[in-house]
Amino acid sequence: MSTPRLFLRLLVLIAPYRGWFAIAVLLGFATVGSSIGLIATSSYLIASAALMPSIAVLSIPIVGVRFFGIARALFRYAERYTAHTATFRLLAGMRGWFYETVEPLAPAGLIDQRGGDLLARAVGDVETLEQFYLRVLAPPLVALLAGLLACGLMLAFDLRLALMLLLLLGLAGLVVPLLVHVLSRRSAGASIAHRAALSTNLVEGVQALDDLLALGREDLLLARVREDSRRLAQAQEHLATVRGLGNGLVLLLSHLAALAMLLLAIPLVRNGELDGVYLALLALTALASFEAVTPLAVALQSLETSLAAARRIFAITDTPAQISNEPATSPEPQDYSLELRNVSFSYPGQSQNVLENLSLRIEAGQQLALIGPSGVGKSTLVQLILRFWEGWSGEILLGGVPLRAYRAEDVRQMIGVVAQHTHLFNGTIADNLRIARPMASQAELDEACRRAHLSDLINRLPNGYDTWIGEQGMKLSGGERQRLAIARALLKDAPILILDEPTAHLDQTTASDVVAALEELRQGRTTLTITHRHEHLASVERIVELYQARCGNDADHPTTKGAES
């Protein structure tokens, strides 16, 4: 994406907060203007007082010093408060926008993304855009207004003074930032990339810490983190060095400006064209005016890091959603049957179908099991029914209506899922249950847990439903986590139920307990059970076996067909 287009897209995101930012710019100008006024009046006051005039002559500059001194503090506070309030609101809005944009992409659109990298984009990259206003947009506007004010003040004394100050301000506000930009362009993008890599490896390493420790390979994670940290520190060190260079050059130009004002003004005093009492005012006012252009030394450097972060954010948000043609409303299903007619599907980038000409029908209220080894497309079929993937051929019908006629959200409301890997949040048992029904009453929670055979566990816990279960529910056993997932599905009370390997990683005794809880869940629902073994299927009315039909010796691309028993 080109830099101008990227810049415009960032401006569009800021547009809802433009009123706040406009006020902040005006307050920033008032702050710098008060600084210039304070320096000008105080220097004139000191120079005038040295001549010992009447106190009446000094009364106006004395009042000016007091006014500008107080005004500067008040304007600075108001400017910082307004700018940061607007920026924090912008960042909060951007995080919400990023999540709302990314959520419809899951899981199909994010299949190639790493969790740590997504976290880095949602948190670190969005936070980097704070610089876009505070260091990129506002400072040039404040500098322009303050520079015009300072040059106008010089123009009141002599045109040559105004032109010289304008030249030096131009060097500090344009040439120095361009030099800093050229020197830091590569490191600005590298710092964003290395920070993302560090975040990604840290997240993945922490998630896999148990396995790394068990295998004795924690040194592998440590080496990656150290290398990422070294590269990030190297990039940041280079950026800091360039920033220091830029600030040093602006400081040098500010003192040259004060010297230039003296060199131009002294001949005017000698020729009687200028009162000598204004010499200090001219030199110090020129020096004070550089307060406005000092932030510009690193403005383009901040712009580069902001654009690098924005590219990473928009690379995700611009990913086309799998569901591209959502209907405005969903039809009413005739019943809650499921039917597949010659369904074929292959993942993007693969030539061989995962599912090929698969046909089956589950009557409303019927229980059907799909059995087959790993890799034949059982879980893929579940994702198609849930409308996580598009692009299949053939027909999938829900209640006699083509699946694509429904809104994806409405399809998922009609289907409850208990998977082999159920995500549990780091919260209480009640929090995890109410994900299925946020307004569920305590009586409904009790009933769902009773039917899921979870009541005994909750009664044993000291805090009951308010017990924290840890990250991914790690304070619970595998069977307890599955029964919690079953209770959640009972609370959702969807008419169609999909059980995707719900006992795959459980021992025989625990699996039997979970199956007993599943019997409660299956009652009165259209149920599709996905499994790779025949155990615990006594109550299933129909069994369809999926197998792999291979072409020649190609064993990498299984084709799924069905055989009913």
XYZ file of C-alpha atoms in Angstrom:
565
model
C 0.000 0.000 0.000
C 1.393 3.415 -0.969
C 2.359 5.878 1.744
C -0.157 8.610 0.707
C -3.033 6.129 0.730
C -1.935 4.752 4.075
C -1.731 8.291 5.461
C -5.249 9.061 4.242
C -6.633 5.880 5.800
C -5.170 6.887 9.148
C -6.766 10.323 8.800
C -10.131 8.624 8.187
C -9.756 6.715 11.452
C -8.986 9.965 13.284
C -11.893 11.856 11.682
C -14.455 11.115 14.460
C -12.123 12.809 16.965
C -11.156 15.792 14.817
C -12.890 18.268 17.144
C -10.771 17.175 20.092
C -7.610 17.289 18.024
C -8.408 20.767 16.647
C -8.847 22.095 20.176
C -5.574 20.436 21.204
C -3.738 22.116 18.302
C -5.097 25.533 19.278
C -4.137 24.941 22.897
C -0.661 23.850 21.777
C -0.306 27.069 19.789
C -1.525 29.068 22.792
C 1.082 27.319 24.963
C 3.996 28.097 22.634
C 2.623 31.593 22.037
C 2.549 32.159 25.801
C 6.167 30.946 26.010
C 7.196 33.411 23.329
C 5.228 36.171 25.038
C 6.771 35.318 28.417
C 10.329 35.431 27.046
C 9.655 38.629 25.088
C 8.049 40.556 27.955
C 10.484 39.321 30.621
C 13.547 40.173 28.514
C 12.097 43.620 27.745
C 11.280 44.106 31.437
C 14.819 43.243 32.563
C 16.418 45.448 29.892
C 14.081 48.345 30.694
C 14.556 47.994 34.448
C 18.334 48.338 33.981
C 17.703 51.908 32.822
C 15.808 52.666 36.092
C 12.678 54.251 34.607
C 9.496 55.133 36.486
C 7.592 52.132 37.868
C 4.636 53.184 35.735
C 6.711 52.421 32.632
C 7.363 48.902 33.902
C 3.805 48.143 35.002
C 2.630 46.822 31.633
C 5.539 44.362 31.096
C 5.203 43.239 34.748
C 1.549 42.382 34.150
C 2.525 40.713 30.853
C 5.086 38.499 32.587
C 2.531 37.412 35.181
C -0.149 36.803 32.568
C 2.011 34.812 30.172
C 3.618 32.834 33.021
C 0.235 31.717 34.379
C -1.302 31.294 30.928
C 1.551 29.078 29.750
C 1.051 26.633 32.626
C -2.732 26.557 32.190
C -2.571 26.161 28.411
C 0.063 23.420 28.693
C -2.088 21.444 31.120
C -5.202 21.880 28.986
C -3.323 20.940 25.802
C -1.844 17.764 27.332
C -5.168 16.764 28.847
C -7.082 17.329 25.610
C -4.489 15.698 23.350
C -4.085 12.601 25.498
C -7.817 12.246 26.103
C -8.432 12.356 22.365
C -5.569 9.942 21.705
C -6.689 7.423 24.321
C -10.234 7.541 22.966
C -8.846 7.048 19.474
C -6.780 4.030 20.567
C -9.734 2.507 22.404
C -11.895 2.980 19.328
C -9.214 1.504 17.080
C -8.869 -1.595 19.244
C -12.619 -2.114 19.096
C -12.603 -1.524 15.341
C -9.693 -3.949 14.890
C -11.463 -6.702 16.825
C -14.777 -6.139 15.049
C -12.976 -6.315 11.711
C -10.901 -9.382 12.545
C -13.613 -11.428 14.263
C -15.555 -12.266 11.052
C -12.310 -13.523 9.510
C -11.913 -16.308 12.066
C -11.075 -19.063 11.683
C -10.632 -19.317 7.902
C -9.111 -15.881 7.309
C -6.658 -16.237 10.200
C -5.534 -19.789 9.553
C -2.034 -18.641 8.528
C -1.654 -16.133 11.366
C 0.231 -16.727 14.614
C -1.537 -15.859 17.849
C 1.359 -13.851 19.239
C 1.595 -11.816 16.039
C -2.133 -11.017 16.155
C -1.677 -9.892 19.748
C 1.247 -7.680 18.708
C -0.894 -6.046 16.023
C -3.922 -5.553 18.275
C -1.921 -4.116 21.182
C 1.568 -2.988 20.198
C 0.891 -1.741 16.669
C -2.309 0.071 17.656
C -0.454 1.668 20.572
C 2.285 2.832 18.202
C -0.319 4.877 16.339
C -0.511 7.101 19.413
C 2.547 8.794 17.924
C 0.664 9.581 14.731
C -1.227 12.425 16.356
C 1.048 13.387 19.243
C 4.261 13.487 17.174
C 3.196 13.612 13.522
C -0.019 15.570 12.977
C -0.202 18.150 15.762
C 3.421 19.411 15.991
C 3.648 20.688 12.371
C 0.409 22.649 12.776
C 1.510 24.142 16.090
C 4.950 24.954 14.620
C 3.410 26.680 11.611
C 1.199 28.925 13.754
C 3.944 29.666 16.285
C 6.510 30.314 13.527
C 4.195 32.830 11.869
C 3.674 34.522 15.233
C 7.423 34.808 15.878
C 8.186 36.002 12.363
C 5.340 38.523 12.583
C 6.851 39.883 15.773
C 10.239 40.235 14.073
C 8.597 41.878 11.074
C 7.318 44.615 13.394
C 10.980 45.577 13.917
C 12.641 44.817 10.571
C 12.000 42.678 7.485
C 15.531 41.245 7.540
C 15.005 39.916 11.053
C 11.802 38.184 9.998
C 13.377 36.634 6.896
C 16.413 35.342 8.781
C 14.242 33.760 11.487
C 12.008 32.242 8.820
C 15.042 30.731 7.094
C 16.430 29.184 10.278
C 13.005 27.919 11.370
C 12.639 26.377 7.922
C 15.975 24.568 8.287
C 14.953 23.249 11.719
C 11.399 22.369 10.721
C 11.968 20.937 7.243
C 15.587 20.049 6.473
C 16.440 18.449 9.832
C 13.288 16.261 9.892
C 14.002 15.086 6.337
C 17.558 14.196 7.342
C 16.299 12.292 10.394
C 13.733 10.527 8.216
C 16.342 9.343 5.726
C 18.675 8.111 8.452
C 15.992 6.252 10.414
C 13.702 4.870 7.693
C 15.066 1.325 7.800
C 15.327 1.121 11.591
C 11.781 2.464 12.085
C 10.231 -0.413 10.144
C 12.676 -2.915 11.651
C 11.768 -1.925 15.214
C 8.092 -2.694 14.553
C 8.915 -6.037 12.932
C 11.342 -7.101 15.679
C 8.917 -6.094 18.410
C 6.210 -8.201 16.765
C 8.588 -11.170 16.477
C 9.525 -10.838 20.151
C 5.875 -10.720 21.205
C 5.024 -13.709 19.014
C 7.821 -15.882 20.371
C 7.087 -14.888 23.961
C 3.386 -15.763 23.670
C 4.038 -19.069 21.950
C 6.866 -19.871 24.336
C 4.775 -19.221 27.433
C 1.933 -21.327 26.029
C 4.336 -24.212 25.362
C 6.423 -23.743 28.505
C 5.364 -27.044 30.084
C 6.418 -29.018 27.026
C 9.684 -27.106 26.659
C 10.590 -27.780 30.288
C 9.620 -31.444 29.970
C 11.801 -31.799 26.880
C 14.620 -29.827 28.408
C 14.568 -27.297 25.549
C 13.809 -24.086 27.413
C 17.114 -22.878 25.994
C 15.462 -22.855 22.560
C 12.917 -20.266 23.666
C 15.541 -18.289 25.555
C 17.779 -18.115 22.485
C 14.925 -16.843 20.301
C 13.872 -14.235 22.847
C 17.439 -13.024 23.294
C 17.985 -12.730 19.555
C 14.700 -10.852 19.058
C 15.538 -8.579 21.993
C 19.002 -7.904 20.590
C 17.637 -6.952 17.184
C 14.904 -4.784 18.704
C 17.386 -3.023 20.993
C 19.744 -2.452 18.053
C 16.970 -0.846 15.978
C 15.773 1.268 18.907
C 19.334 2.349 19.699
C 19.791 3.548 16.126
C 16.495 5.452 16.281
C 17.511 7.052 19.572
C 20.882 8.075 18.114
C 19.200 9.710 15.125
C 16.693 11.435 17.415
C 19.562 12.806 19.469
C 21.236 14.061 16.310
C 18.052 15.780 15.186
C 17.459 17.437 18.560
C 21.085 18.562 18.666
C 20.847 20.170 15.230
C 17.658 22.016 16.197
C 19.317 23.246 19.384
C 22.293 24.459 17.337
C 20.013 26.288 14.901
C 18.096 27.906 17.770
C 21.287 29.408 19.181
C 22.389 30.455 15.699
C 19.030 32.211 15.373
C 19.634 34.156 18.601
C 23.122 35.083 17.389
C 21.784 36.070 13.953
C 19.175 38.367 15.532
C 21.936 40.135 17.479
C 24.188 40.445 14.443
C 21.352 41.978 12.394
C 19.925 44.145 15.165
C 23.158 45.725 16.502
C 23.761 47.736 13.290
C 20.167 48.919 13.502
C 20.792 50.164 17.029
C 23.978 51.951 15.923
C 22.100 53.656 13.102
C 19.342 54.738 15.483
C 16.743 52.588 13.698
C 16.137 50.415 16.758
C 16.097 51.109 20.500
C 18.829 49.063 22.239
C 16.386 47.923 24.902
C 14.894 45.505 22.350
C 18.118 43.602 21.655
C 17.530 40.977 24.371
C 13.882 40.692 23.321
C 14.802 39.899 19.711
C 17.482 37.331 20.549
C 15.518 35.493 23.233
C 12.262 35.578 21.280
C 13.994 33.914 18.346
C 15.407 31.323 20.754
C 11.967 30.677 22.293
C 10.303 30.250 18.904
C 12.295 27.050 18.343
C 10.252 25.346 21.070
C 7.597 24.838 18.404
C 9.890 23.239 15.814
C 11.909 21.022 18.172
C 9.321 18.162 18.012
C 9.525 18.237 14.201
C 13.038 16.783 14.304
C 11.558 13.350 15.036
C 8.121 13.844 13.443
C 9.010 11.991 10.243
C 10.718 9.259 12.248
C 7.485 8.802 14.210
C 5.580 8.907 10.931
C 7.669 6.036 9.598
C 7.032 3.850 12.660
C 3.328 4.761 12.555
C 3.082 3.800 8.894
C 4.930 0.526 9.542
C 2.446 -0.310 12.307
C -0.485 0.750 10.130
C 0.663 -1.519 7.292
C 0.640 -4.492 9.658
C -2.819 -3.596 10.970
C -4.373 -3.042 7.548
C -2.744 -6.224 6.211
C -5.050 -8.113 8.582
C -8.158 -5.956 8.351
C -8.014 -5.935 4.534
C -8.157 -9.743 4.421
C -11.370 -10.620 2.570
C -13.928 -12.370 4.745
C -14.934 -15.910 3.864
C -18.611 -14.950 4.085
C -18.764 -12.262 1.424
C -22.473 -12.225 0.504
C -24.490 -12.260 3.699
C -28.285 -12.033 3.260
C -30.022 -9.226 5.108
C -32.310 -11.633 6.986
C -32.556 -15.369 7.514
C -35.528 -17.539 6.526
C -37.383 -19.698 9.007
C -36.256 -23.330 8.785
C -38.947 -25.925 8.112
C -37.427 -28.124 10.825
C -33.965 -28.779 12.233
C -32.755 -31.431 9.847
C -29.343 -31.361 8.148
C -28.673 -32.590 4.624
C -25.582 -32.701 2.398
C -25.939 -33.291 -1.338
C -22.765 -34.132 -3.262
C -20.655 -31.753 -1.171
C -17.042 -31.307 -2.273
C -14.497 -28.952 -0.746
C -10.791 -28.189 -0.923
C -8.796 -25.689 1.098
C -7.335 -22.670 -0.718
C -4.068 -23.533 -2.410
C -4.801 -27.279 -2.504
C -5.804 -29.026 -5.702
C -7.156 -32.212 -4.109
C -10.549 -32.200 -2.384
C -10.776 -32.908 1.323
C -14.441 -33.783 0.888
C -15.700 -35.235 -2.366
C -19.334 -35.879 -3.344
C -20.391 -36.446 0.251
C -24.134 -36.950 0.722
C -26.033 -37.687 3.929
C -29.163 -36.598 5.738
C -29.895 -36.248 9.448
C -33.594 -36.029 10.224
C -34.802 -33.562 12.832
C -34.186 -35.035 16.282
C -32.097 -37.904 14.884
C -28.659 -38.911 16.196
C -26.013 -39.724 13.605
C -22.320 -40.522 14.036
C -19.531 -39.938 11.522
C -16.629 -42.312 12.086
C -13.275 -42.245 10.364
C -9.546 -41.816 10.921
C -7.896 -38.432 11.304
C -7.495 -36.472 8.091
C -10.592 -37.605 6.216
C -12.414 -34.293 6.642
C -14.699 -34.842 9.638
C -13.784 -31.563 11.336
C -13.790 -29.812 7.950
C -17.410 -30.867 7.538
C -18.249 -29.289 10.913
C -16.628 -26.026 9.853
C -18.642 -25.989 6.621
C -21.896 -26.497 8.523
C -20.956 -23.646 10.871
C -20.181 -21.447 7.827
C -16.566 -20.898 8.811
C -15.548 -21.756 5.241
C -17.202 -20.993 1.938
C -16.404 -22.289 -1.537
C -17.872 -25.761 -1.345
C -19.718 -27.298 -4.270
C -22.972 -29.177 -3.933
C -25.654 -28.253 -1.402
C -25.878 -28.053 2.376
C -29.425 -27.697 3.671
C -30.546 -26.740 7.167
C -34.243 -27.280 7.748
C -34.747 -27.773 4.020
C -33.258 -24.322 3.245
C -29.849 -23.814 1.574
C -27.266 -22.929 4.203
C -26.119 -19.849 2.269
C -29.617 -18.372 2.587
C -29.024 -17.874 6.321
C -26.922 -15.234 7.982
C -23.826 -16.924 9.427
C -24.629 -15.591 12.887
C -28.134 -17.103 12.753
C -26.739 -20.480 11.670
C -24.425 -20.552 14.677
C -27.277 -19.620 17.005
C -29.082 -22.792 15.913
C -26.072 -25.056 16.505
C -24.385 -26.035 19.755
C -20.878 -27.492 19.633
C -18.886 -29.562 22.102
C -15.382 -29.975 20.675
C -12.359 -31.928 21.823
C -10.574 -28.643 22.583
C -13.081 -26.317 24.234
C -11.693 -22.879 25.025
C -12.216 -21.853 28.625
C -11.440 -18.306 29.700
C -9.394 -17.307 32.709
C -12.423 -16.453 34.801
C -14.921 -18.071 37.112
C -17.075 -21.086 36.344
C -20.101 -18.788 36.164
C -18.326 -16.469 33.720
C -17.547 -19.374 31.406
C -21.084 -20.714 31.591
C -22.716 -17.363 30.896
C -20.823 -17.034 27.621
C -23.594 -19.224 26.220
C -26.365 -17.179 27.824
C -25.262 -13.925 29.474
C -28.568 -13.365 31.296
C -28.914 -16.914 32.613
C -30.381 -17.094 36.123
C -28.803 -19.029 38.970
C -31.535 -21.651 38.685
C -30.674 -22.149 34.997
C -26.983 -22.511 35.848
C -27.840 -25.093 38.507
C -30.028 -27.083 36.113
C -27.419 -27.077 33.323
C -24.676 -28.218 35.697
C -26.910 -30.933 37.172
C -27.650 -32.321 33.733
C -23.955 -32.113 32.795
C -22.982 -34.042 35.954
C -21.010 -31.028 37.157
C -22.932 -30.231 40.356
C -20.793 -32.430 42.622
C -17.638 -30.621 41.525
C -19.140 -27.170 42.091
C -20.427 -28.170 45.531
C -16.921 -29.328 46.530
C -15.287 -26.062 45.511
C -14.950 -23.482 48.318
C -16.228 -20.633 46.124
C -18.671 -22.650 44.037
C -19.570 -20.893 40.796
C -17.199 -18.040 41.704
C -14.138 -20.328 41.573
C -11.456 -19.154 39.124
C -10.437 -21.953 36.781
C -7.205 -20.482 35.398
C -5.896 -20.056 31.870
C -7.624 -22.532 29.540
C -9.335 -24.014 32.616
C -6.064 -25.614 33.755
C -7.300 -25.873 37.364
C -9.853 -28.425 36.148
C -9.248 -31.960 34.939
C -9.889 -32.942 31.313
C -13.227 -34.522 32.157
C -14.305 -31.525 34.238
C -13.472 -29.177 31.377
C -15.569 -31.261 28.985
C -18.509 -31.385 31.396
C -18.269 -27.597 31.736
C -18.432 -27.374 27.930
C -21.498 -29.644 27.986
C -23.163 -27.441 30.607
C -22.460 -24.433 28.405
C -24.092 -26.193 25.435
C -27.107 -27.042 27.625
C -27.445 -23.371 28.544
C -27.332 -22.383 24.885
C -30.140 -24.878 24.226
C -29.603 -24.962 20.449
C -31.835 -27.370 18.467
C -28.876 -28.839 16.549
C -25.894 -30.345 18.342
C -22.426 -31.193 16.983
C -20.088 -33.317 19.100
C -16.578 -33.156 17.625
C -14.424 -35.838 19.294
C -15.691 -34.866 22.785
C -13.896 -37.811 24.481
C -10.785 -37.957 22.276
C -8.179 -37.216 24.965
C -9.874 -38.718 28.022
C -9.213 -41.984 29.794
C -11.865 -44.680 29.716
C -13.412 -43.885 33.096
C -13.537 -40.134 32.487
C -14.851 -40.683 28.949
C -17.695 -42.787 30.344
C -18.650 -39.954 32.735
C -18.607 -37.433 29.882
C -20.688 -39.735 27.674
C -23.281 -39.997 30.460
C -23.486 -36.195 30.512
C -23.754 -36.129 26.723
C -26.829 -38.348 26.869
C -28.649 -35.536 28.644
C -27.474 -33.064 26.028
C -28.556 -35.185 23.034
C -32.160 -35.541 24.093
C -34.572 -33.968 21.592
C -31.809 -32.504 19.424
C -30.595 -33.205 15.919
C -27.156 -34.582 16.807
C -24.076 -35.137 14.664
C -21.280 -36.953 16.519
C -17.783 -36.828 15.017
C -15.414 -39.532 16.257
C -12.693 -41.905 15.156
C -13.780 -44.837 17.314
C -16.916 -46.918 17.866
C -16.998 -46.733 21.661
C -19.825 -44.930 23.445
C -22.152 -44.951 20.418
C -24.826 -47.267 21.836
C -27.541 -44.628 21.678
C -26.660 -43.389 18.162
C -29.318 -44.315 15.611
C -27.149 -44.219 12.473
C -23.425 -44.515 11.817
C -21.700 -43.284 8.652
C -18.102 -44.320 8.114
C -15.747 -42.022 6.250
C -12.643 -43.426 4.626
C -9.812 -42.338 2.338
C -9.814 -43.215 -1.342
C -6.360 -42.559 -2.686
C -5.348 -42.093 -6.308
C -2.185 -44.020 -7.192
C 0.483 -43.571 -4.539
C -0.525 -40.028 -3.542
C -1.110 -40.367 0.175
C -0.957 -36.672 1.016
C -4.361 -35.607 -0.280
C -7.122 -37.856 1.065
C -10.505 -37.887 -0.618
C -13.454 -38.417 1.685
C -16.344 -40.693 0.828
C -19.038 -42.183 3.003
C -20.366 -45.633 3.805
C -23.386 -46.063 6.090
C -23.859 -48.854 8.593
